[in-house]
Coordinates of C-alpha atoms in Angstrom, one line a residue:
M1173 CA 29.3 -21.3 -50.1
S1174 CA 28.2 -17.8 -49.4
E1175 CA 26.8 -16.4 -46.2
N1176 CA 23.6 -15.2 -47.9
N1177 CA 22.1 -18.7 -48.3
H1178 CA 22.4 -19.6 -44.6
V1179 CA 19.1 -19.8 -42.6
S1180 CA 19.2 -19.8 -38.8
Y1181 CA 17.5 -23.0 -37.3
P1182 CA 15.8 -21.1 -34.4
V1183 CA 14.1 -18.8 -36.9
L1184 CA 13.0 -21.8 -39.0
I1185 CA 11.5 -23.6 -36.0
L1186 CA 9.8 -20.4 -34.8
A1187 CA 8.2 -20.0 -38.2
C1188 CA 6.9 -23.6 -38.2
V1189 CA 5.4 -23.2 -34.7
A1190 CA 3.8 -19.8 -35.6
S1191 CA 2.3 -21.3 -38.8
I1192 CA 0.8 -24.2 -36.9
V1193 CA -0.7 -22.0 -34.2
T1194 CA -2.1 -19.6 -36.8
T1195 CA -3.7 -22.4 -38.7
V1196 CA -5.4 -23.8 -35.6
L1197 CA -6.6 -20.4 -34.6
M1198 CA -8.0 -19.6 -38.0
L1199 CA -9.7 -23.0 -38.3
D1200 CA -11.3 -22.5 -34.8
K1201 CA -12.4 -18.9 -35.7
S1202 CA -14.0 -20.1 -39.0
G1203 CA -15.9 -22.9 -37.2
K1204 CA -14.1 -25.8 -38.8
L1205 CA -13.0 -27.2 -35.4
L1206 CA -16.1 -28.6 -33.6
H1207 CA -16.3 -28.5 -29.8
N1208 CA -18.7 -30.7 -27.9
D1209 CA -20.7 -28.6 -25.4
D1210 CA -23.3 -31.3 -24.8
K1211 CA -22.7 -32.6 -21.3
D1212 CA -25.2 -35.5 -21.8
A1213 CA -22.9 -37.1 -24.4
L1214 CA -19.9 -37.0 -22.0
A1215 CA -18.6 -40.5 -21.1
L1216 CA -18.0 -40.7 -17.4
S1217 CA -15.8 -43.8 -17.9
H1218 CA -15.5 -47.0 -19.9
Y1219 CA -16.2 -50.4 -18.4
K1220 CA -15.6 -54.0 -19.4
V1221 CA -17.0 -57.2 -18.0
V1222 CA -14.7 -60.0 -16.8
Y1223 CA -16.5 -63.4 -17.0
M1224 CA -15.9 -65.4 -13.9
D1225 CA -16.4 -69.1 -13.7
A1226 CA -15.3 -71.3 -10.8
Q1227 CA -11.7 -71.8 -12.2
A1228 CA -11.2 -68.1 -13.2
Q1229 CA -12.1 -66.8 -9.8
A1230 CA -9.1 -68.4 -8.3
N1231 CA -6.7 -67.1 -11.0
Y1232 CA -8.1 -63.5 -11.5
R1233 CA -6.1 -60.7 -10.1
L1234 CA -8.1 -57.6 -9.0
S1235 CA -6.3 -54.3 -8.5
P1236 CA -6.1 -53.3 -4.8
K1237 CA -6.8 -49.6 -5.7
P1238 CA -10.4 -48.5 -5.6
S1239 CA -12.1 -47.1 -8.8
M1240 CA -13.3 -43.9 -7.1
Q1241 CA -16.8 -44.6 -8.4
T1242 CA -19.9 -46.1 -6.7
A1243 CA -22.8 -47.9 -8.3
I1244 CA -26.3 -47.5 -7.0
C1245 CA -29.5 -49.2 -8.0
H1246 CA -32.2 -46.7 -8.5
S1247 CA -35.6 -47.2 -10.3
G1248 CA -34.5 -50.6 -11.5
Y1249 CA -31.3 -49.3 -13.3
L1250 CA -27.7 -49.1 -12.3
F1251 CA -26.3 -45.5 -11.9
I1252 CA -22.6 -44.7 -11.5
Y1253 CA -21.5 -41.8 -9.2
A1254 CA -18.0 -40.3 -9.0
D1255 CA -16.8 -40.4 -5.4
Q1256 CA -14.7 -37.2 -5.8
N1257 CA -17.4 -35.1 -7.5
P1258 CA -21.0 -35.8 -6.4
D1259 CA -22.5 -33.8 -9.3
L1260 CA -20.9 -36.2 -11.8
H1261 CA -23.1 -39.2 -12.2
G1262 CA -24.8 -41.2 -15.0
L1263 CA -26.8 -44.2 -16.0
L1264 CA -24.8 -47.3 -16.9
V1265 CA -25.7 -48.3 -20.5
D1266 CA -24.5 -51.0 -22.9
Y1267 CA -23.0 -50.5 -26.3
K1268 CA -26.5 -49.8 -27.8
N1269 CA -27.3 -47.2 -25.1
R1270 CA -29.7 -49.5 -23.3
G1271 CA -29.9 -49.1 -19.5
V1272 CA -28.3 -51.8 -17.4
K1273 CA -31.0 -53.2 -15.0
C1274 CA -30.3 -54.2 -11.4
A1275 CA -31.9 -56.7 -9.1
P1276 CA -34.9 -55.4 -7.1
E1277 CA -33.2 -56.5 -3.8
M1278 CA -30.3 -54.1 -4.6
E1279 CA -32.8 -51.1 -4.9
Q1280 CA -31.7 -48.0 -3.0
P1281 CA -34.4 -46.5 -0.7
A1282 CA -35.7 -43.2 -2.1
A1283 CA -34.5 -41.2 0.9
D1284 CA -30.9 -42.5 0.5
A1285 CA -30.6 -41.9 -3.2
P1286 CA -28.3 -39.0 -4.1

């Protein structure tokens, strides 16, 4: 084989990376990549419900680590607040974006509500 047909691997890898970066930059510049700037649509976290009957309570293992979130009942609905960032909070909703109600006896007094 002749030396003229030999391509250096680092040059080939560099060409591939450069073409990917250029493609992403051009798609972003032309508006084909969409960025979500709507903070109202931001999910604070995802939750699941664990059904607990009398037998399951004895067998269910709960993580000893705290979730770093606090739930507060305000105006009859449950709100979630991030413990590390007090500005980050939201209404807890179900899969159809309906607010999760809380019991009136759990209601937070207006003066204590963040």
